[in-house]
Coordinates of C-alpha atoms in Angstrom, one line a residue:
M1 CA 27.0 -19.9 -16.6
K2 CA 26.0 -16.2 -16.3
T3 CA 22.2 -16.1 -16.1
Q4 CA 21.7 -12.5 -14.9
I5 CA 23.2 -9.1 -15.5
E6 CA 23.8 -6.4 -12.9
Q7 CA 24.4 -2.7 -13.8
N8 CA 23.8 0.4 -11.6
G9 CA 22.3 -1.9 -8.9
I10 CA 19.6 -3.3 -11.2
V11 CA 19.6 -7.0 -12.1
T12 CA 18.0 -8.4 -15.2
L13 CA 17.9 -11.8 -16.8
S14 CA 20.2 -12.6 -19.7
D15 CA 18.6 -13.4 -23.0
D16 CA 19.5 -17.1 -22.8
A17 CA 18.1 -17.4 -19.3
T18 CA 14.9 -15.6 -20.3
K19 CA 14.4 -18.1 -23.2
S20 CA 15.0 -21.1 -20.9
V21 CA 12.3 -20.2 -18.4
S22 CA 9.7 -18.4 -20.6
D23 CA 7.8 -21.6 -21.0
S24 CA 7.7 -22.3 -17.3
E25 CA 4.3 -22.6 -15.5
L26 CA 5.6 -19.9 -13.1
W27 CA 6.2 -17.3 -15.9
N28 CA 4.0 -14.9 -17.8
D29 CA 4.5 -11.5 -19.2
D30 CA 3.2 -9.7 -16.1
L31 CA 5.1 -11.8 -13.5
R32 CA 8.5 -11.9 -15.3
P33 CA 11.3 -9.6 -14.2
T34 CA 11.4 -6.2 -15.8
T35 CA 13.9 -5.5 -18.5
E36 CA 16.4 -2.7 -18.4
K37 CA 14.3 -0.6 -20.7
E38 CA 11.3 -1.0 -18.4
H39 CA 13.0 0.7 -15.5
T40 CA 11.5 4.1 -16.3
W41 CA 9.9 5.4 -13.1
T42 CA 11.7 8.4 -11.8
G43 CA 11.5 10.0 -8.3
L44 CA 8.7 12.2 -9.6
N45 CA 6.6 9.2 -10.5
F46 CA 6.9 7.7 -7.0
A47 CA 6.2 11.1 -5.4
T48 CA 3.0 11.6 -7.4
L49 CA 2.0 8.0 -6.8
W50 CA 2.1 8.5 -3.0
I51 CA 0.7 12.0 -3.1
G52 CA -2.2 10.8 -5.2
M53 CA -2.9 7.9 -2.9
C54 CA -2.6 10.0 0.3
L55 CA -4.9 12.7 -0.9
C56 CA -8.1 10.8 -0.1
I57 CA -11.1 11.1 2.1
P58 CA -9.9 8.6 4.8
A59 CA -6.6 10.5 5.1
Y60 CA -8.5 13.9 5.3
T61 CA -10.7 12.6 8.1
M62 CA -8.1 10.4 9.9
A63 CA -7.3 13.0 12.6
S64 CA -10.9 13.5 13.4
G65 CA -11.1 10.1 15.1
M66 CA -8.1 10.9 17.2
I67 CA -9.5 14.2 18.3
S68 CA -12.7 12.5 19.2
L69 CA -10.7 10.2 21.4
G70 CA -9.3 13.2 23.3
M71 CA -6.1 14.2 21.5
N72 CA -5.5 17.9 20.6
W73 CA -4.5 18.8 17.0
W74 CA -0.8 18.5 17.4
Q75 CA -1.0 15.2 19.2
A76 CA -3.1 13.8 16.3
I77 CA -0.8 15.1 13.6
G78 CA 2.3 13.9 15.5
T79 CA 0.8 10.4 15.8
I80 CA 0.0 10.4 12.1
F81 CA 3.5 11.5 11.2
L82 CA 5.2 9.0 13.5
G83 CA 3.0 6.1 12.2
N84 CA 3.9 6.9 8.6
V85 CA 7.6 7.2 9.3
I86 CA 7.5 3.8 11.0
V87 CA 5.6 2.1 8.1
L88 CA 8.0 3.8 5.7
I89 CA 10.8 1.6 7.0
P90 CA 9.4 -1.7 5.7
I91 CA 8.2 0.0 2.6
L92 CA 11.7 1.1 1.7
L93 CA 13.3 -2.2 2.7
N94 CA 10.9 -4.2 0.4
S95 CA 11.2 -1.5 -2.3
H96 CA 14.9 -2.4 -2.6
A97 CA 14.1 -5.9 -3.7
G98 CA 11.6 -4.8 -6.2
T99 CA 13.9 -2.2 -7.7
K100 CA 17.0 -4.4 -7.8
F101 CA 15.5 -7.6 -9.2
G102 CA 12.4 -6.2 -11.0
I103 CA 10.0 -8.7 -9.5
P104 CA 6.4 -8.2 -8.4
Y105 CA 5.2 -9.1 -4.9
P106 CA 3.9 -12.6 -5.6
V107 CA 7.2 -13.6 -7.2
F108 CA 9.1 -11.9 -4.3
A109 CA 7.0 -14.1 -1.9
R110 CA 8.3 -17.2 -3.6
L111 CA 11.7 -16.5 -1.9
W112 CA 10.3 -16.9 1.6
F113 CA 7.3 -19.2 1.2
G114 CA 8.1 -21.3 -1.9
S115 CA 6.6 -21.4 -5.4
K116 CA 3.3 -22.7 -4.0
G117 CA 3.5 -21.3 -0.5
A118 CA 3.7 -17.8 -2.0
H119 CA -0.1 -18.0 -2.4
I120 CA -0.4 -17.7 1.4
P121 CA 1.0 -14.1 1.8
S122 CA -0.2 -13.1 -1.7
M123 CA -3.8 -14.1 -1.1
A124 CA -3.7 -12.7 2.5
R125 CA -2.7 -9.3 1.0
A126 CA -5.3 -9.8 -1.8
V127 CA -8.2 -10.3 0.5
V128 CA -7.7 -7.1 2.5
A129 CA -7.0 -5.2 -0.7
A130 CA -10.2 -6.5 -2.4
G131 CA -12.1 -5.5 0.7
W132 CA -10.7 -2.0 0.6
F133 CA -11.3 -1.8 -3.1
G134 CA -15.0 -2.3 -2.5
I135 CA -15.1 0.1 0.4
N136 CA -13.3 2.9 -1.5
T137 CA -15.5 2.4 -4.5
W138 CA -18.5 2.8 -2.2
I139 CA -17.0 5.9 -0.5
G140 CA -16.4 7.4 -3.9
T141 CA -19.9 6.4 -5.0
T142 CA -21.6 8.0 -2.0
A143 CA -19.5 11.2 -2.4
I144 CA -20.4 11.6 -6.0
D145 CA -24.0 10.8 -5.3
V146 CA -24.3 13.4 -2.5
L147 CA -22.6 16.1 -4.7
L148 CA -24.8 15.3 -7.7
S149 CA -27.9 15.5 -5.5
A150 CA -26.8 18.8 -4.1
S151 CA -26.3 20.2 -7.6
F152 CA -29.3 18.6 -9.4
P153 CA -32.3 18.0 -7.0
A154 CA -33.9 15.9 -9.7
W155 CA -31.1 13.4 -9.4
K156 CA -32.1 12.4 -5.9
S157 CA -35.6 11.4 -7.1
L158 CA -34.2 9.1 -9.9
A159 CA -34.8 5.4 -9.0
G160 CA -31.6 3.6 -8.3
H161 CA -29.4 6.7 -8.6
T162 CA -26.8 5.3 -6.1
A163 CA -26.6 2.0 -7.9
I164 CA -26.0 3.7 -11.2
I165 CA -23.1 5.7 -9.8
F166 CA -21.7 2.6 -8.1
A167 CA -21.8 0.6 -11.4
L168 CA -20.2 3.4 -13.4
F169 CA -17.5 4.2 -10.8
W170 CA -16.8 0.5 -10.3
A171 CA -16.3 0.1 -14.1
L172 CA -14.0 3.1 -14.2
N173 CA -11.8 1.7 -11.4
V174 CA -11.6 -1.7 -13.0
G175 CA -11.1 -0.2 -16.5
V176 CA -8.1 1.9 -15.4
A177 CA -6.6 -1.1 -13.4
Y178 CA -7.1 -3.4 -16.4
K179 CA -4.4 -1.3 -18.2
G180 CA -1.9 -2.2 -15.5
P181 CA 0.6 -0.2 -13.3
Q182 CA 1.8 2.0 -16.2
A183 CA -1.8 3.4 -16.4
I184 CA -1.6 4.1 -12.7
K185 CA 1.7 6.0 -13.3
V186 CA -0.1 8.4 -15.7
L187 CA -3.2 8.7 -13.5
S188 CA -1.0 9.7 -10.5
L189 CA 0.8 12.4 -12.6
I190 CA -2.6 14.0 -13.3
A191 CA -4.4 13.5 -10.0
A192 CA -1.6 14.5 -7.5
P193 CA -1.3 18.2 -8.5
V194 CA -5.0 18.6 -9.1
V195 CA -6.1 17.2 -5.7
G196 CA -3.2 18.9 -3.9
I197 CA -3.9 22.4 -5.3
S198 CA -7.6 21.9 -4.5
A199 CA -6.8 21.1 -0.9
L200 CA -4.6 24.2 -0.6
I201 CA -7.4 26.3 -2.1
L202 CA -9.8 24.9 0.5
M203 CA -7.5 25.7 3.3
I204 CA -7.0 29.3 2.1
W205 CA -10.8 29.6 1.9
A206 CA -11.1 28.4 5.5
F207 CA -8.4 30.8 6.8
T208 CA -9.7 33.9 5.0
N209 CA -13.3 33.3 6.2
A210 CA -12.8 32.1 9.8
G211 CA -9.2 32.0 10.8
W212 CA -8.1 28.7 12.4
G213 CA -11.1 28.5 14.8
P214 CA -11.7 26.6 18.0
I215 CA -10.6 23.1 17.2
L216 CA -7.0 24.2 16.9
S217 CA -7.2 25.9 20.3
T218 CA -8.9 22.9 22.1
P219 CA -6.6 21.3 24.6
S220 CA -6.0 17.6 25.0
K221 CA -8.4 15.8 27.3
F222 CA -5.6 13.7 28.8
T223 CA -4.4 14.8 32.1
T224 CA -1.6 12.2 32.5
T225 CA 0.9 10.5 30.3
G226 CA -0.6 7.1 31.1
E227 CA -4.0 8.2 29.9
F228 CA -2.5 9.4 26.7
L229 CA -0.5 6.3 26.0
K230 CA -3.5 4.0 26.5
V231 CA -5.0 5.7 23.4
F232 CA -1.8 6.5 21.6
F233 CA -0.5 3.0 21.0
P234 CA -3.6 1.4 19.5
T235 CA -4.1 4.5 17.5
L236 CA -0.5 4.4 16.2
T237 CA -1.1 0.8 15.1
G238 CA -4.1 1.9 13.2
V239 CA -2.1 4.6 11.4
I240 CA 0.6 2.0 10.5
A241 CA -2.0 -0.5 9.3
F242 CA -3.4 2.2 6.9
W243 CA -0.3 1.6 4.6
A244 CA 0.8 -1.8 6.0
T245 CA -0.7 -3.4 2.9
L246 CA 1.5 -1.3 0.5
A247 CA 4.5 -2.1 2.6
L248 CA 4.1 -5.7 1.3
N249 CA 3.4 -5.2 -2.4
I250 CA 5.4 -2.1 -3.0
P251 CA 7.7 -4.2 -5.3
D252 CA 4.8 -4.2 -7.8
F253 CA 5.6 -0.5 -8.4
C254 CA 9.3 -0.3 -7.5
R255 CA 10.2 -3.0 -10.1
Y256 CA 9.9 -0.1 -12.6
A257 CA 12.2 2.3 -10.7
K258 CA 15.2 3.8 -12.6
S259 CA 17.4 3.7 -9.5
Q260 CA 17.3 2.9 -5.8
R261 CA 18.2 6.5 -4.9
S262 CA 15.3 8.1 -6.8
Q263 CA 12.6 5.8 -5.3
M264 CA 14.0 6.0 -1.8
I265 CA 14.2 9.8 -1.7
A266 CA 10.8 10.3 -3.3
Q267 CA 9.0 7.9 -1.0
S268 CA 10.8 9.1 2.1
F269 CA 9.5 12.6 1.7
S270 CA 6.1 12.1 -0.1
L271 CA 4.5 9.6 2.2
P272 CA 4.9 11.0 5.8
L273 CA 4.7 14.6 4.7
T274 CA 1.7 14.3 2.5
M275 CA -0.3 12.3 5.1
S276 CA 0.6 14.8 7.9
I277 CA -0.1 17.9 5.8
F278 CA -3.3 16.7 4.4
S279 CA -4.5 15.6 7.8
F280 CA -3.6 19.1 9.1
I281 CA -5.6 20.6 6.3
G282 CA -8.6 18.5 7.4
I283 CA -8.3 19.7 11.0
A284 CA -7.8 23.4 9.9
V285 CA -10.7 23.4 7.5
T286 CA -13.0 21.6 10.0
S287 CA -12.0 24.2 12.6
A288 CA -13.1 26.9 10.3
T289 CA -16.5 25.2 9.7
V290 CA -17.3 25.6 13.4
V291 CA -17.1 29.4 12.9
I292 CA -18.7 29.5 9.5
F293 CA -21.5 27.0 9.8
G294 CA -21.8 26.6 13.6
T295 CA -20.8 22.9 13.6
A296 CA -17.7 20.8 12.9
I297 CA -17.9 19.3 9.4
W298 CA -15.2 16.6 9.1
D299 CA -16.5 15.1 5.9
P300 CA -15.2 17.0 2.8
V301 CA -18.2 15.8 0.8
Q302 CA -20.7 17.3 3.2
L303 CA -18.7 20.5 3.2
L304 CA -18.6 20.8 -0.6
A305 CA -22.4 20.2 -0.7
K306 CA -22.7 23.7 0.9
F307 CA -21.0 25.5 -2.0
P308 CA -22.6 26.8 -5.2
P309 CA -23.4 24.3 -8.0
F310 CA -20.3 25.0 -10.1
I311 CA -17.9 24.4 -7.1
I312 CA -19.8 21.3 -6.3
F313 CA -19.3 20.1 -9.9
L314 CA -15.6 20.7 -9.7
G315 CA -15.5 19.1 -6.3
T316 CA -17.2 16.0 -7.6
I317 CA -14.5 15.5 -10.3
I318 CA -11.7 16.0 -7.8
I319 CA -13.1 13.6 -5.2
A320 CA -13.8 11.0 -7.9
M321 CA -10.2 11.4 -9.1
A322 CA -8.8 11.1 -5.5
S323 CA -10.9 8.0 -4.8
L324 CA -9.9 6.4 -8.2
T325 CA -6.2 7.1 -7.6
I326 CA -6.0 5.5 -4.2
N327 CA -8.3 2.6 -5.1
V328 CA -6.5 1.5 -8.2
G329 CA -3.0 2.1 -6.9
A330 CA -3.4 0.7 -3.4
N331 CA -6.2 -1.8 -3.6
I332 CA -6.4 -3.6 -7.0
V333 CA -2.8 -4.2 -8.1
A334 CA -2.0 -6.6 -5.3
P335 CA -5.1 -8.9 -5.6
A336 CA -4.9 -8.8 -9.4
R337 CA -1.2 -10.0 -9.2
A338 CA -2.1 -12.6 -6.5
I339 CA -4.9 -14.1 -8.6
E340 CA -2.7 -14.0 -11.7
N341 CA 0.0 -15.9 -9.8
L342 CA -2.5 -18.8 -9.1
Y343 CA -2.3 -19.8 -12.8
P344 CA 0.3 -17.6 -14.6
K345 CA -0.1 -19.3 -18.0
R346 CA -3.9 -18.7 -18.2
I347 CA -4.7 -15.7 -16.0
T348 CA -3.4 -12.2 -17.0
F349 CA -3.2 -9.1 -14.8
G350 CA -6.3 -7.7 -16.5
I351 CA -8.3 -10.9 -15.8
G352 CA -7.1 -10.7 -12.2
A353 CA -8.3 -7.1 -12.0
L354 CA -11.7 -8.1 -13.2
I355 CA -12.0 -11.0 -10.7
T356 CA -10.9 -8.6 -7.9
G357 CA -13.7 -6.2 -9.0
V358 CA -16.3 -9.0 -8.9
F359 CA -15.0 -10.2 -5.5
A360 CA -15.3 -6.7 -4.1
I361 CA -18.9 -6.5 -5.1
L362 CA -19.6 -9.9 -3.5
M363 CA -18.2 -8.5 -0.2
Q364 CA -21.1 -6.0 -0.2
P365 CA -19.2 -2.9 0.8
W366 CA -22.5 -1.0 1.3
F367 CA -23.4 -3.5 4.1
I368 CA -19.9 -3.3 5.6
M369 CA -20.0 0.5 5.6
S370 CA -23.3 0.4 7.6
N371 CA -21.1 -0.5 10.6
F372 CA -18.1 1.6 9.6
G373 CA -16.5 2.1 13.0
N374 CA -16.4 -1.6 13.9
Y375 CA -15.1 -2.6 10.5
I376 CA -12.3 -0.1 10.2
F377 CA -10.9 -0.4 13.8
G378 CA -11.7 -4.0 14.4
W379 CA -11.0 -5.5 11.0
L380 CA -8.1 -3.3 10.2
G381 CA -6.5 -3.8 13.6
T382 CA -7.0 -7.6 13.2
Y383 CA -5.5 -7.6 9.8
A384 CA -2.5 -5.7 11.0
A385 CA -1.7 -8.7 13.2
L386 CA -1.3 -10.8 10.1
L387 CA 0.4 -8.2 7.8
G388 CA 3.1 -7.3 10.4
P389 CA 4.5 -10.9 10.5
I390 CA 4.5 -11.2 6.7
D391 CA 6.4 -7.9 6.5
G392 CA 8.9 -9.2 9.0
I393 CA 9.5 -12.4 7.1
A394 CA 10.0 -10.5 3.8
I395 CA 12.6 -8.2 5.4
A396 CA 14.4 -11.0 7.2
D397 CA 14.7 -13.1 4.1
Y398 CA 16.0 -10.4 1.8
W399 CA 18.2 -8.4 4.2
L400 CA 19.3 -10.9 6.9
V401 CA 19.2 -14.3 5.3
R402 CA 20.1 -13.7 1.6
R403 CA 21.8 -10.3 2.1
R404 CA 20.2 -8.9 -1.1
K405 CA 21.5 -11.8 -3.4
M406 CA 19.4 -14.3 -5.2
A407 CA 19.3 -16.5 -8.4
L408 CA 16.7 -14.6 -10.3
K409 CA 16.1 -17.3 -12.9
E410 CA 15.3 -20.0 -10.3
L411 CA 12.3 -18.0 -9.1
Y412 CA 10.6 -19.2 -12.3
E413 CA 11.8 -22.8 -12.2
P414 CA 9.4 -25.3 -10.6
A415 CA 12.4 -27.5 -9.7
G416 CA 14.6 -24.5 -8.6
R417 CA 16.1 -23.9 -5.2
Y418 CA 13.1 -21.7 -4.2
N419 CA 10.7 -24.5 -4.7
Y420 CA 11.8 -25.9 -1.3
S421 CA 9.8 -29.0 -0.3
S422 CA 6.9 -29.6 -2.7
G423 CA 6.6 -25.8 -3.3
F424 CA 6.4 -24.8 0.4
N425 CA 9.0 -23.3 2.7
K426 CA 8.0 -24.6 6.1
N427 CA 10.2 -22.1 7.9
G428 CA 8.2 -19.3 6.5
V429 CA 5.0 -20.9 7.6
Y430 CA 6.4 -21.5 11.1
A431 CA 7.6 -18.0 11.5
L432 CA 4.2 -16.6 10.3
I433 CA 2.3 -18.8 12.9
I434 CA 4.7 -17.6 15.7
G435 CA 4.4 -14.0 14.7
V436 CA 0.6 -14.1 14.7
A437 CA 0.2 -16.2 17.9
V438 CA 2.2 -14.0 20.2
P439 CA 0.1 -10.8 19.7
V440 CA -3.1 -12.9 19.9
L441 CA -2.1 -13.7 23.5
G442 CA -2.9 -10.0 24.2
L443 CA -6.5 -10.8 23.4
L444 CA -6.6 -13.7 25.8
V445 CA -4.5 -12.5 28.7
P446 CA -5.6 -9.0 30.0
G447 CA -2.1 -8.3 31.4
L448 CA -0.6 -8.7 27.9
R449 CA -3.1 -6.4 26.1
F450 CA -0.1 -4.3 25.0
L451 CA 0.9 -7.1 22.6
W452 CA -2.4 -6.8 20.7
D453 CA -2.5 -3.0 20.8
N454 CA 0.9 -3.1 19.0
A455 CA 0.2 -6.3 17.0
W456 CA 1.8 -5.1 13.8
T457 CA 5.0 -4.0 15.4
F458 CA 5.4 -7.1 17.7
G459 CA 4.4 -9.5 14.9
L460 CA 6.9 -7.9 12.5
F461 CA 9.9 -8.3 14.9
I462 CA 9.0 -11.7 16.2
S463 CA 8.5 -13.2 12.8
M464 CA 11.7 -11.4 11.5
F465 CA 13.9 -13.0 14.2
A466 CA 12.1 -16.3 14.1
Y467 CA 12.5 -16.6 10.3
A468 CA 16.2 -15.5 10.4
Y469 CA 16.9 -18.2 13.0
L470 CA 15.0 -21.0 11.2
M471 CA 16.7 -20.2 7.9
K472 CA 20.3 -20.5 9.2
N473 CA 22.3 -22.5 6.7
D474 CA 19.3 -23.2 4.5
Q475 CA 20.2 -24.8 1.1
S476 CA 18.3 -22.1 -0.8
V477 CA 20.8 -19.4 0.2
L478 CA 23.5 -18.7 -2.3
S479 CA 26.9 -19.9 -1.1
P480 CA 29.9 -17.5 -1.0
G481 CA 31.0 -16.7 -4.6
E482 CA 27.9 -18.2 -6.2
Y483 CA 26.2 -14.9 -6.9
E484 CA 29.3 -13.7 -8.7
A485 CA 29.4 -16.9 -10.6
I486 CA 25.9 -16.5 -12.1
T487 CA 26.0 -12.7 -12.4
Q488 CA 27.6 -10.6 -15.1
I489 CA 28.4 -7.4 -13.2
Q490 CA 28.8 -4.5 -15.7
A491 CA 30.5 -1.2 -15.0
P492 CA 28.1 1.7 -14.0
D493 CA 26.7 3.7 -16.9
P494 CA 28.3 7.2 -16.6
M495 CA 25.2 8.8 -18.1
E496 CA 23.0 7.0 -15.6
R497 CA 25.2 8.4 -12.8
L498 CA 24.8 11.9 -14.1
A499 CA 21.0 11.4 -14.3
K500 CA 20.9 10.6 -10.6

């Protein structure tokens, strides 16, 4: 029986199959596969999504930490570019699954962990995302608060002014997220050009007032290759970890892609180039501030506070827009989906977004940010050790084990092949444990420190190969000819080919 239809590389459920699983406990309107009509995201949408998320305060200031560690400007930019090219690989590999089968990340995880085991990678991704949601909300709050205080001195004397901004900005973030990924698509289309043009204007201002300044001419502090590599590898892991979260749940967005080609090309150019260019703008502008103000100002909020009130007002809107775009796009979709997947028949995406917002407040981001350095470098590096192995398992399952073929309908059947044993795929759990345990040895054995400094990379490859080996001849894998037996493969739409 044909349960799914493939055309132009996109697989959708047949009407009969949809009816047969629509009452399943694993199905709801947000977690179901996208229909043919819902594949509406073009390359422009993915480009603006990434540009909007990359143009944020942490990306602007990312290179500053590397320069403070001893790198010169081109070593810092090169590290940022390389790290984003590396993380782009798992992003594109996981994007393929989301685009082809139209499934969100928690449903994708059912393939490799089982219908119940999927909560392990889903909630792992959700916890770090909720933490980042709170942090970015607080960063946006403090930025807006500083700029308002600079424009209106009376604002600073208002009791609880920071709490007021936090409550309003939190509500705005949750409100946009409540509307779902389609609202994020519209937000990105607006935010990306506005923030991008503003950054270019800021760089032009810096160049015309001070040239490129001393930071760009400061040499590297490293005298040998060995000294540089000791800093380079852990720093590279930090750059990779910056977007390692999106490498997992990118199917949440790519499930709406019109074609594989459009999303791949758009993401390949927009992510590494935007991160590198925006970081360079941060370095160049900071270099100019040394000449103009006599000190290096890495924080764009502190820099904007030195401008006239009208410019500060515009800057407040732009920074709020940038913080909102990255926060909603990168930090709330994944936990909302993961929470929704806990009880698909009762919890909607909107409810998941609200719960995520409450959880972010309970994590007290204002307290976490009081020890910013330890949190970002310690916590983020530690989480990279967990996210890398999950990425490796996802890639191994879809590309090496199943070779891009699955029975879409059975992802929503409690008794389907992807239920494994009582809802858990033990091979996925074993591969995850192995992938996390090996890099942890680097913390325990001084001579193996390189394993921990490159935890994301080692964890990814170790789990990938361990999972592929453990899943040999697994019964959940479609047998030769079985995919063709359940799939109605239609001829490519000539108009679609012209549109590409």
